mmCIF file of N, CA, C and O in Angstrom:
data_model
loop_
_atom_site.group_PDB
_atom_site.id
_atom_site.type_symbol
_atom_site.label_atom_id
_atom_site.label_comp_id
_atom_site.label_asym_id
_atom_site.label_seq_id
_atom_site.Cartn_x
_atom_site.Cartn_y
_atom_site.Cartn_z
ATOM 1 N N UNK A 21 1.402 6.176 25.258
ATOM 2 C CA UNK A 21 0.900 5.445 24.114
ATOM 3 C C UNK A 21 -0.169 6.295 23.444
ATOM 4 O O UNK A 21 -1.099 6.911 23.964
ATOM 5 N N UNK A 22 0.175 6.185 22.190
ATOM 6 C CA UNK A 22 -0.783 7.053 21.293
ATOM 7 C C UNK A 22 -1.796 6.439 20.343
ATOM 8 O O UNK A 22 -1.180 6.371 19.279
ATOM 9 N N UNK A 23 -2.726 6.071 20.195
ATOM 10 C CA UNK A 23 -3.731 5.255 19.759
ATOM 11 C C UNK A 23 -4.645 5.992 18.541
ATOM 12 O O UNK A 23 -5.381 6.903 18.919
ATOM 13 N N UNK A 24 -4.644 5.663 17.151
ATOM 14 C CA UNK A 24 -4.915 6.369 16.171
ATOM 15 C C UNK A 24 -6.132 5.746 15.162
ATOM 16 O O UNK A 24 -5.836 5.321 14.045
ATOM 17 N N UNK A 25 -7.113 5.736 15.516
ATOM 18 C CA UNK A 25 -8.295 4.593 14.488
ATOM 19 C C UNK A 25 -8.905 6.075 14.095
ATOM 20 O O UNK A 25 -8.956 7.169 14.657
ATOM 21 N N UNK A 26 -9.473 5.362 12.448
ATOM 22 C CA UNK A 26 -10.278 6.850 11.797
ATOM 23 C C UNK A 26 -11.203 6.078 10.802
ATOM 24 O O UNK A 26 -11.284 4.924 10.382
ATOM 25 N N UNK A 27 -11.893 7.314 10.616
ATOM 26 C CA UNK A 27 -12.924 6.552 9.614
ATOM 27 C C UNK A 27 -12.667 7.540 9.190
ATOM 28 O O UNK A 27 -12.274 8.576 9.726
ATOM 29 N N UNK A 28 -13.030 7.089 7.428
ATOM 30 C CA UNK A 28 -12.892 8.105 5.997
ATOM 31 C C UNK A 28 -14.794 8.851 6.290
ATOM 32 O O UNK A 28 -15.815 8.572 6.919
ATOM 33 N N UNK A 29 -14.273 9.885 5.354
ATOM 34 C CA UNK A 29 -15.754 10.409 5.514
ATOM 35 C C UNK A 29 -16.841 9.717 4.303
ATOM 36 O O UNK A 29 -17.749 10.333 3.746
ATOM 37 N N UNK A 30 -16.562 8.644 4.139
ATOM 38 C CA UNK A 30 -17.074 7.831 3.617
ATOM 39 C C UNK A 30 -17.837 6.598 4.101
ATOM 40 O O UNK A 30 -18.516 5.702 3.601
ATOM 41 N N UNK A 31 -17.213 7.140 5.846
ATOM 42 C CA UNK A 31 -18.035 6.301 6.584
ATOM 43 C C UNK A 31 -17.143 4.730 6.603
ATOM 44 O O UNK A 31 -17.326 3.803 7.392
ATOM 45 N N UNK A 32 -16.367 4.785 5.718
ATOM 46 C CA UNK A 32 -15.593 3.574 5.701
ATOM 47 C C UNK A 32 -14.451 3.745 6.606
ATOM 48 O O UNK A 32 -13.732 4.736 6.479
ATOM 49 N N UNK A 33 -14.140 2.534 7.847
ATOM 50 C CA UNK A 33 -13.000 2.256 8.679
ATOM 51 C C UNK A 33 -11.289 1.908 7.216
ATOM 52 O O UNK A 33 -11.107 1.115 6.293
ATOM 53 N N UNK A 34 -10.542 2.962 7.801
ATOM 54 C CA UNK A 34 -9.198 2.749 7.745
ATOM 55 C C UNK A 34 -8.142 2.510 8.668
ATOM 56 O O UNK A 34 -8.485 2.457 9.849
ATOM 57 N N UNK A 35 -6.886 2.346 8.392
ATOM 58 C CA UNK A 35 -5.681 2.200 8.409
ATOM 59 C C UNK A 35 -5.917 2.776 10.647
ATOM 60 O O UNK A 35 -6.212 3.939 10.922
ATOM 61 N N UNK A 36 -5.774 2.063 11.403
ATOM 62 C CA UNK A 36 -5.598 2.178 12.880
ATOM 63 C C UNK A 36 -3.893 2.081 13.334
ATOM 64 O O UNK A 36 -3.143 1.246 12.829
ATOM 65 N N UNK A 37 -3.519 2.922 14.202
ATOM 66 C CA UNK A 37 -1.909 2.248 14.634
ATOM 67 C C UNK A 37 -2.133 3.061 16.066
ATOM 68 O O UNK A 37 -2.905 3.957 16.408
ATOM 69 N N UNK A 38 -1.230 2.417 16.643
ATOM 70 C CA UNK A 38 -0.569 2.402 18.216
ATOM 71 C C UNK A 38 0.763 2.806 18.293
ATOM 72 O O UNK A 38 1.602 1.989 17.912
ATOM 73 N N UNK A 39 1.152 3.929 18.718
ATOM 74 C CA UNK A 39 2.704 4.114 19.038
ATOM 75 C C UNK A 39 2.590 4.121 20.115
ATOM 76 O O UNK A 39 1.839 4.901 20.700
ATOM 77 N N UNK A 40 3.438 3.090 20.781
ATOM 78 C CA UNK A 40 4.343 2.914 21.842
ATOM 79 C C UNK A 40 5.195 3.612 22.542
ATOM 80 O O UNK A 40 6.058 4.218 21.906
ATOM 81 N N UNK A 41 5.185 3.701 23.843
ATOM 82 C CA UNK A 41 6.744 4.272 24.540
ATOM 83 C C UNK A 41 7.116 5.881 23.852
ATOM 84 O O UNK A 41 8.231 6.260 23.494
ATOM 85 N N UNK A 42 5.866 6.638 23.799
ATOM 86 C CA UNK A 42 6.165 7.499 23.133
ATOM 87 C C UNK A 42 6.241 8.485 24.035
ATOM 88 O O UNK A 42 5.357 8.510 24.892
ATOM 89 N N UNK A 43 7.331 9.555 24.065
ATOM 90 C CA UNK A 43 7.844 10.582 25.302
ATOM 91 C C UNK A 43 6.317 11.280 26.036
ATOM 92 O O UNK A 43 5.238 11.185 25.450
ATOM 93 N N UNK A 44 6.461 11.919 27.288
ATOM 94 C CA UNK A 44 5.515 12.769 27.370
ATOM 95 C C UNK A 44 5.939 13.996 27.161
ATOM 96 O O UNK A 44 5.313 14.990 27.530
ATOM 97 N N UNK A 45 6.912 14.020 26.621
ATOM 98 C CA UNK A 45 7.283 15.629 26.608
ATOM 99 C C UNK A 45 6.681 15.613 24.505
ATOM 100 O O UNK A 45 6.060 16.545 23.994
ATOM 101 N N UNK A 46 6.929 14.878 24.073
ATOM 102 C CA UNK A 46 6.435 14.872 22.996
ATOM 103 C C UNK A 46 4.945 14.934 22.573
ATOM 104 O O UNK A 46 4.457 15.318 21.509
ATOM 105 N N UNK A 47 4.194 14.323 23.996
ATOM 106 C CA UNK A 47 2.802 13.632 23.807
ATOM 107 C C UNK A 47 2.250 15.029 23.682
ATOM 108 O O UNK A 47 1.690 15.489 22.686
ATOM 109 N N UNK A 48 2.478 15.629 24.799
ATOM 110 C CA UNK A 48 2.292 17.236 25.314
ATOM 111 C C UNK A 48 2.417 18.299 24.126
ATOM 112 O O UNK A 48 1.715 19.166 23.606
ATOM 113 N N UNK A 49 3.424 17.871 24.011
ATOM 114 C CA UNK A 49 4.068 19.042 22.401
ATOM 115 C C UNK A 49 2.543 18.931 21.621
ATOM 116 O O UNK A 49 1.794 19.904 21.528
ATOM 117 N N UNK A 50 2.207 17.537 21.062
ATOM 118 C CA UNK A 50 1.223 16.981 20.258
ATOM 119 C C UNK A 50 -0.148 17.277 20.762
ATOM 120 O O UNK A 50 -1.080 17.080 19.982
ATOM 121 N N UNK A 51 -0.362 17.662 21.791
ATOM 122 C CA UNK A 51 -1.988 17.881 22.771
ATOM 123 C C UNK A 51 -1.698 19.283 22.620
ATOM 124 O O UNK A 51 -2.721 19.937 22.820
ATOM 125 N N UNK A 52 -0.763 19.953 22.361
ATOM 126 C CA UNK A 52 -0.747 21.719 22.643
ATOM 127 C C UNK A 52 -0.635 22.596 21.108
ATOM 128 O O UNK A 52 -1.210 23.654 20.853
ATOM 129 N N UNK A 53 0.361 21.743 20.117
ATOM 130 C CA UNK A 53 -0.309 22.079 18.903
ATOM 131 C C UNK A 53 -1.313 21.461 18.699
ATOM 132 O O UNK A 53 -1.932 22.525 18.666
ATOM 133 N N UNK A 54 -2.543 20.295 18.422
ATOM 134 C CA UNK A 54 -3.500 20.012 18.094
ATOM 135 C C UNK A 54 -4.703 21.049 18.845
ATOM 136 O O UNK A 54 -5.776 21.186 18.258
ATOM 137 N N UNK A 55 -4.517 21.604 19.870
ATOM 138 C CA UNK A 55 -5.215 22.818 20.620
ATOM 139 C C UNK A 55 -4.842 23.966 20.048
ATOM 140 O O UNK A 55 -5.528 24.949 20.329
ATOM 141 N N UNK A 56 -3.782 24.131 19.196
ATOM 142 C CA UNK A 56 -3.871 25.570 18.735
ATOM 143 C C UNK A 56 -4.371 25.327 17.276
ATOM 144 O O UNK A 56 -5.170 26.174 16.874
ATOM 145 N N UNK A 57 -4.075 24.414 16.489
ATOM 146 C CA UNK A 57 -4.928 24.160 15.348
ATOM 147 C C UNK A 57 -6.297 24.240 15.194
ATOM 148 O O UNK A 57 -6.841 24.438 14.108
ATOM 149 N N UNK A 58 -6.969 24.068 16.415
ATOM 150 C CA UNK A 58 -8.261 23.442 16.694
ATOM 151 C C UNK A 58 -8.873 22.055 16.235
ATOM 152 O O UNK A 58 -9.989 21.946 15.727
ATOM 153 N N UNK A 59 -7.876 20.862 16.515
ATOM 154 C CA UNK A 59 -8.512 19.545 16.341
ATOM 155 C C UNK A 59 -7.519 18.301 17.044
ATOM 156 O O UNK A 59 -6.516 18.509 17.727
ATOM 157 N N UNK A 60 -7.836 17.556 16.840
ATOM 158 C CA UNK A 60 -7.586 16.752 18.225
ATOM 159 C C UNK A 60 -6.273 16.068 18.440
ATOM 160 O O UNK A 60 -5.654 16.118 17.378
ATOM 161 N N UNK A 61 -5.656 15.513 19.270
ATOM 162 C CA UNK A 61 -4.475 15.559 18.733
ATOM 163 C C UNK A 61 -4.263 14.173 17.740
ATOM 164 O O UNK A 61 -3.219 14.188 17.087
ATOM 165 N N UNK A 62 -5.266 12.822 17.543
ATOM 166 C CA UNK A 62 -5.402 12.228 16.239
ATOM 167 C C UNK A 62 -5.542 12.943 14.683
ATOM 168 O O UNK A 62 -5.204 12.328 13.672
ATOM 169 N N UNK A 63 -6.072 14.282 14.652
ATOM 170 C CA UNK A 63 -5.366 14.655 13.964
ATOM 171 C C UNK A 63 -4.828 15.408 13.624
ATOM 172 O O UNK A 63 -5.070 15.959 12.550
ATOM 173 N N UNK A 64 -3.693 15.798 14.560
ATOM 174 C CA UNK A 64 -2.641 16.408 14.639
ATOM 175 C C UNK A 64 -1.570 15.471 14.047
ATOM 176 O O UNK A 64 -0.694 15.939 13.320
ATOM 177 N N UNK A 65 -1.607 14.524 14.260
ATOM 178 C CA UNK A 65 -0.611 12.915 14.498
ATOM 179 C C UNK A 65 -0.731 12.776 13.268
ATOM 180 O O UNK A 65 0.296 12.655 12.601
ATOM 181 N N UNK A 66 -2.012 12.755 12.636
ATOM 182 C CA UNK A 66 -2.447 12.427 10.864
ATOM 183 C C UNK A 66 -1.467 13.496 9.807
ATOM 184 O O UNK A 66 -0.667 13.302 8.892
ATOM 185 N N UNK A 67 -1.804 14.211 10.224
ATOM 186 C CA UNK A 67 -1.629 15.508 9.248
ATOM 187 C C UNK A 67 0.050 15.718 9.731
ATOM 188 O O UNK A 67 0.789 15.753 8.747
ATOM 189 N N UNK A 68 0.564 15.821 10.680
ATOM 190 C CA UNK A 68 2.077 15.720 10.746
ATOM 191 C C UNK A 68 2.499 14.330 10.175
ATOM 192 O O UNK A 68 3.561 14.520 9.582
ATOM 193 N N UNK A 69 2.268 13.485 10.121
ATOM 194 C CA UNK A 69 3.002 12.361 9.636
ATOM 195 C C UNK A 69 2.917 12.584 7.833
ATOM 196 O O UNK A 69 3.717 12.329 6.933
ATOM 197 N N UNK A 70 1.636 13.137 7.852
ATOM 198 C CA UNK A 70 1.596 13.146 5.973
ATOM 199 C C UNK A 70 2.079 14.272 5.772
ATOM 200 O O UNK A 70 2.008 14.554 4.576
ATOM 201 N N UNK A 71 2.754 15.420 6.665
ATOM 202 C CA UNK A 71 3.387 16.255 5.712
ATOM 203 C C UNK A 71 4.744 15.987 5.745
ATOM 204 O O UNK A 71 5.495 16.281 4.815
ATOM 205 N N UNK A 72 5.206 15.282 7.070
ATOM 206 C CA UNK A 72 6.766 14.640 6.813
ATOM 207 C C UNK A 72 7.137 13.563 5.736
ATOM 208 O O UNK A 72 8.187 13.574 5.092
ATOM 209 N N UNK A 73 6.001 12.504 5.609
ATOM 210 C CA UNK A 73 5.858 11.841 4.101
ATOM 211 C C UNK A 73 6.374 12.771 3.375
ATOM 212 O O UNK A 73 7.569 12.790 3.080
ATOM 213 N N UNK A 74 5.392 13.783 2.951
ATOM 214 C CA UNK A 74 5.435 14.168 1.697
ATOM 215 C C UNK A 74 6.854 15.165 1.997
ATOM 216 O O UNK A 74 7.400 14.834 0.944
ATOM 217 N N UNK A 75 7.431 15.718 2.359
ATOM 218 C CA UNK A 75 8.773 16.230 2.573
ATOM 219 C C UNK A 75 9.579 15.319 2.147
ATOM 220 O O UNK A 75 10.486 15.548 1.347
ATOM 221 N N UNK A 76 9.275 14.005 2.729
ATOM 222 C CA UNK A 76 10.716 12.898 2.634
ATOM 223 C C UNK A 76 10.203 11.977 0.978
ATOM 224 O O UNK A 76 10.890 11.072 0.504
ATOM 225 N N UNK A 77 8.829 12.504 0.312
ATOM 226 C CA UNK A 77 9.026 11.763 -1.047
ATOM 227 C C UNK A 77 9.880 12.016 -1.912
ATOM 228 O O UNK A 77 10.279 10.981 -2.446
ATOM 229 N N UNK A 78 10.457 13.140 -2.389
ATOM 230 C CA UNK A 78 11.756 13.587 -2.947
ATOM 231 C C UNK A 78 13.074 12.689 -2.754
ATOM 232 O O UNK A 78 13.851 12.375 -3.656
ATOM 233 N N UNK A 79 13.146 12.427 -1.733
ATOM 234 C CA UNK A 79 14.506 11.836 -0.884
ATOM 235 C C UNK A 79 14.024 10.659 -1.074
ATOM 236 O O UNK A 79 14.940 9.984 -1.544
ATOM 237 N N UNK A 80 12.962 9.956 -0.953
ATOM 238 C CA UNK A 80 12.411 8.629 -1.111
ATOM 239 C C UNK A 80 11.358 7.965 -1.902
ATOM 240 O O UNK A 80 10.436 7.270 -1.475
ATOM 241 N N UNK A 81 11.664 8.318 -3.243
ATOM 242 C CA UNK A 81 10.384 8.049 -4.045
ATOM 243 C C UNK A 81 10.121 6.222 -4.021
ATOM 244 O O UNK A 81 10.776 5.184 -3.936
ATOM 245 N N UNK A 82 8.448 6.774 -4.183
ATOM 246 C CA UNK A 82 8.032 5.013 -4.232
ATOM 247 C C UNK A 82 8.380 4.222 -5.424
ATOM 248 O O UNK A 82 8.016 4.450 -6.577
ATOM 249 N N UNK A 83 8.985 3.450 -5.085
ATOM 250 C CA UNK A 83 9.435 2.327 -6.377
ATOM 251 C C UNK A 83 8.633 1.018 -6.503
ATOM 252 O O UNK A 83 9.122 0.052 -5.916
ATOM 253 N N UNK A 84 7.287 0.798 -7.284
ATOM 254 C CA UNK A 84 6.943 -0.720 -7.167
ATOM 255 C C UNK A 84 7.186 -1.480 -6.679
ATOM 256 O O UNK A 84 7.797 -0.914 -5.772
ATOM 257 N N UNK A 85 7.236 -2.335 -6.490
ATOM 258 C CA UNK A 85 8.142 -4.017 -5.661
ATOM 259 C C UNK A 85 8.847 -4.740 -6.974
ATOM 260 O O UNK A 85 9.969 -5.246 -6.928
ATOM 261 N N UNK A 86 7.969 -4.704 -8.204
ATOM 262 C CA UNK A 86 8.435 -5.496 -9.508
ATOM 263 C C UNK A 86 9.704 -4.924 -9.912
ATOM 264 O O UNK A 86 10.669 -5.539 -10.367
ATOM 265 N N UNK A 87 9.614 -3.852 -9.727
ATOM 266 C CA UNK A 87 10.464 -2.571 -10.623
ATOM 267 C C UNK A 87 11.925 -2.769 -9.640
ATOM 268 O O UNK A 87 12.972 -2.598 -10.265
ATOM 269 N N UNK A 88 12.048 -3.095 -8.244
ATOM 270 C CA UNK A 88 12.999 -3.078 -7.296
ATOM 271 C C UNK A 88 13.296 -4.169 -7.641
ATOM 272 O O UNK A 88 14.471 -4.280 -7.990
ATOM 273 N N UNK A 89 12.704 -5.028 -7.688
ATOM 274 C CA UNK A 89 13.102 -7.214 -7.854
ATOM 275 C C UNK A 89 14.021 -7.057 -8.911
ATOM 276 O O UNK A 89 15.146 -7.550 -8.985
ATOM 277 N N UNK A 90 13.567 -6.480 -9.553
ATOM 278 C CA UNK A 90 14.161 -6.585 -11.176
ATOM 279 C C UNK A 90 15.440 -6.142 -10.930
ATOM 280 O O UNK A 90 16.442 -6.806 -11.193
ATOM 281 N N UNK A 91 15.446 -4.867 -10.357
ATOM 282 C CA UNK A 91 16.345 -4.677 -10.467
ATOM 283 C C UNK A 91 17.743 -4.806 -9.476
ATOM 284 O O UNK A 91 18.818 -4.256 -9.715
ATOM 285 N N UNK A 92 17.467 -5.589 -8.424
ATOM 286 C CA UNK A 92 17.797 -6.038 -7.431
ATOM 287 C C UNK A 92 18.323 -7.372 -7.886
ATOM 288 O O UNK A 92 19.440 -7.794 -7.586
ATOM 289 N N UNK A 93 17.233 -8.163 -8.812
ATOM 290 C CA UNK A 93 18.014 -9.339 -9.417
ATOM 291 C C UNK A 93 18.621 -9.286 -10.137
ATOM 292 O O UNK A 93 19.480 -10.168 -10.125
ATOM 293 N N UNK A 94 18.685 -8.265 -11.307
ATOM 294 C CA UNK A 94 18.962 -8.198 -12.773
ATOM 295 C C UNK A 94 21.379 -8.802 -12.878
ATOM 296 O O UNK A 94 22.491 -8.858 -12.351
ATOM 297 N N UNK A 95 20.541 -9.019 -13.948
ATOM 298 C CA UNK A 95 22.117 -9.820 -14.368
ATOM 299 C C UNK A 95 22.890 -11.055 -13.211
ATOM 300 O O UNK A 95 24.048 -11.467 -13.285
ATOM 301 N N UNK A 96 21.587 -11.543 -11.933
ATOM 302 C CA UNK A 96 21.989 -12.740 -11.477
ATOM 303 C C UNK A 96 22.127 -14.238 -12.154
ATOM 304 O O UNK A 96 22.946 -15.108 -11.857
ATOM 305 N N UNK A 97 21.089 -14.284 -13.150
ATOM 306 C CA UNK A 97 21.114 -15.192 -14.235
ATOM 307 C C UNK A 97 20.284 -14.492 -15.280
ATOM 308 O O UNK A 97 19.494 -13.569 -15.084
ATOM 309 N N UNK A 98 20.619 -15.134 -16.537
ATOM 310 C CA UNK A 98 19.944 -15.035 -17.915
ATOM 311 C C UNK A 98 18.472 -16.523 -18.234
ATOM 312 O O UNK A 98 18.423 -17.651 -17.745
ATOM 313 N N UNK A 99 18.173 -16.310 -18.537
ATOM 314 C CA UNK A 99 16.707 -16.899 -19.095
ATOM 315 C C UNK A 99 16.782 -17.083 -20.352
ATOM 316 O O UNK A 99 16.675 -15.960 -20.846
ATOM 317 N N UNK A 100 16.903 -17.838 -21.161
ATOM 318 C CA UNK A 100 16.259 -17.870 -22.671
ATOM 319 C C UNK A 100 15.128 -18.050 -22.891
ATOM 320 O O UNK A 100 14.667 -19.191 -22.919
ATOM 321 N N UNK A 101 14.359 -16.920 -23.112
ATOM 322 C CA UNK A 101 12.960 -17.686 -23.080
ATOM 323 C C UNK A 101 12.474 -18.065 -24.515
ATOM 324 O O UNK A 101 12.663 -17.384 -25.522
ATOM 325 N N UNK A 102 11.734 -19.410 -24.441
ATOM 326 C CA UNK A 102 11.446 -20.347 -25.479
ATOM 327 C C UNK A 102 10.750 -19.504 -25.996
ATOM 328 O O UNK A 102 10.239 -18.532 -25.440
ATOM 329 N N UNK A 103 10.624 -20.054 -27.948
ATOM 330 C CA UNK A 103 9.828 -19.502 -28.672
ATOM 331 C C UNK A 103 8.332 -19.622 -28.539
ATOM 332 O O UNK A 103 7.991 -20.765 -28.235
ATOM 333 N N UNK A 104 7.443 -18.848 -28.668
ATOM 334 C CA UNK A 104 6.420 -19.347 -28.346
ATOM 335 C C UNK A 104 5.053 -19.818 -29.557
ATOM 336 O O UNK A 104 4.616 -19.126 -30.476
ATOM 337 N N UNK A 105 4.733 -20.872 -29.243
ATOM 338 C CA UNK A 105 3.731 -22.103 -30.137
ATOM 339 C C UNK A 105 2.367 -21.238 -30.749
ATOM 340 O O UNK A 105 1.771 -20.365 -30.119
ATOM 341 N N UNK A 106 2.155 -21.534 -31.623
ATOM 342 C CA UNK A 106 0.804 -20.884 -31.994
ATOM 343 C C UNK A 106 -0.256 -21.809 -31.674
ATOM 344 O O UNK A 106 -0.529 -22.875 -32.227
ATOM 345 N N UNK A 107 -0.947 -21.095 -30.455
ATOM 346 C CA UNK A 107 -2.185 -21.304 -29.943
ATOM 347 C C UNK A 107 -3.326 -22.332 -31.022
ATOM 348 O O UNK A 107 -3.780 -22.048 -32.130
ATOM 349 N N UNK A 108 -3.484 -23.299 -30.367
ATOM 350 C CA UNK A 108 -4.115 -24.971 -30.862
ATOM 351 C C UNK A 108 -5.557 -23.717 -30.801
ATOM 352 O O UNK A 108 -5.842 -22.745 -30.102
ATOM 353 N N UNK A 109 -6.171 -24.448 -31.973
ATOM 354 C CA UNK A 109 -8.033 -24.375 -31.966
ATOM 355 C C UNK A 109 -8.787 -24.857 -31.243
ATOM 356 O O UNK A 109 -8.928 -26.074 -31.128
ATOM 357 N N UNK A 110 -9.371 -24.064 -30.661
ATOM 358 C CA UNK A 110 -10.621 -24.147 -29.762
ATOM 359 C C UNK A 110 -11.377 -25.545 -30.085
ATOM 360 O O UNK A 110 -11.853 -25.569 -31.220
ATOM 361 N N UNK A 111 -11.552 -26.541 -29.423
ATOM 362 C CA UNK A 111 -12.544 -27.551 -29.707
ATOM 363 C C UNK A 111 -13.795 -27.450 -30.105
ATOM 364 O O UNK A 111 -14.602 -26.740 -29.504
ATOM 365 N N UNK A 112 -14.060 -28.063 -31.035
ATOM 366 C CA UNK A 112 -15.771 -27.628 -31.675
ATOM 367 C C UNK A 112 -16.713 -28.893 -31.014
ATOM 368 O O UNK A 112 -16.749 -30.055 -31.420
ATOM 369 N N UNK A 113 -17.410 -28.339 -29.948
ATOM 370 C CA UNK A 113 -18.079 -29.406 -28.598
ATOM 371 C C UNK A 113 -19.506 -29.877 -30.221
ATOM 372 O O UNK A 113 -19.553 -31.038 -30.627
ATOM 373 N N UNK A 114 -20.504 -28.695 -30.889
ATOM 374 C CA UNK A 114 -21.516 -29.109 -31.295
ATOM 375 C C UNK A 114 -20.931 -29.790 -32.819
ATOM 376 O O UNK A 114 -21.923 -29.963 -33.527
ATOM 377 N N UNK A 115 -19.596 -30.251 -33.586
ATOM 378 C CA UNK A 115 -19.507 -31.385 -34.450
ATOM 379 C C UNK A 115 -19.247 -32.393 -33.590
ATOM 380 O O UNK A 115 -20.005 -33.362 -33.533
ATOM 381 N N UNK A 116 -18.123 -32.290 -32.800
ATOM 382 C CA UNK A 116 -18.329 -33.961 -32.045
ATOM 383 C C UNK A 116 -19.844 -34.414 -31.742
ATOM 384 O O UNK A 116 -20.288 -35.385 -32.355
ATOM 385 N N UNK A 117 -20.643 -33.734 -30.813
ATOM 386 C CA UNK A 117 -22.217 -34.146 -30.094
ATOM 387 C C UNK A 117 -22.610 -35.036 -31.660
ATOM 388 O O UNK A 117 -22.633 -36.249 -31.867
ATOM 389 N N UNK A 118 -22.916 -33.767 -32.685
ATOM 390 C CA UNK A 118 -23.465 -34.794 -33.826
ATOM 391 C C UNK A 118 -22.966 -36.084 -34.534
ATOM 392 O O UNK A 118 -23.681 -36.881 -35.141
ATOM 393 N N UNK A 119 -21.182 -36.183 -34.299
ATOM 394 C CA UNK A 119 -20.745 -37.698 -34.213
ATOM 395 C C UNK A 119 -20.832 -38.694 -33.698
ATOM 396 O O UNK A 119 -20.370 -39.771 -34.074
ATOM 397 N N UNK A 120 -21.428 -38.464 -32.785
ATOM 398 C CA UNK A 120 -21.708 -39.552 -31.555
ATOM 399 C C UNK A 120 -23.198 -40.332 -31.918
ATOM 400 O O UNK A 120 -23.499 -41.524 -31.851
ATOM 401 N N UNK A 121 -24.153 -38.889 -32.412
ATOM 402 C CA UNK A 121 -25.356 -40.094 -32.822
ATOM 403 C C UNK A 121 -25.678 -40.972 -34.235
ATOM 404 O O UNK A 121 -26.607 -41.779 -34.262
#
């Protein structure tokens, strides 16, 4: 098990994870390059995961959630959407007050 908590150098706590059931022949791999890099193997674990990200953004670019819905729903139904009303006037609170006395 590989256990990963960091703080930004901002002093601010981020993003923590736990991998599980993870080989020792792998763990080892990860303790022997982070020793030839010179840093630990958290971040060894950091910095390999964000350069396989960034390898696999090409192959997997980020798509919004709105931008996927849409288009994931698109042409399940149509909508007409109503015309829309021209916005009523603001209530005038200080002529009423002076009607009242």
């Amino acid at each position: 098990m590989i256990t990963l908590r960091s703080k930004s150098t901002s002093g601010r706590f981020i993003a923590a994870s736990t991998i599980r059931n993870i080989d020792d022949a792998l763990k080892s791999w990860l303790r022997v390059r982070a020793a030839q890099h010179g840093h630990s193997m958290e971040e060894e674990a950091r910095r390999t995961l964000a350069q396989a990200m960034r390898e696999n953004d090409a192959e997997f670019p980020v798509v919004p959630l709105g931008t996927r819905l849409h288009k994931h729903l698109a042409g399940l139904c149509e909508i007409a959407m109503p015309a829309r009303r021209p916005v009523r006037a603001a209530p005038d609170f200080v002529a009423r007050k002076t009607k009242r006395k």
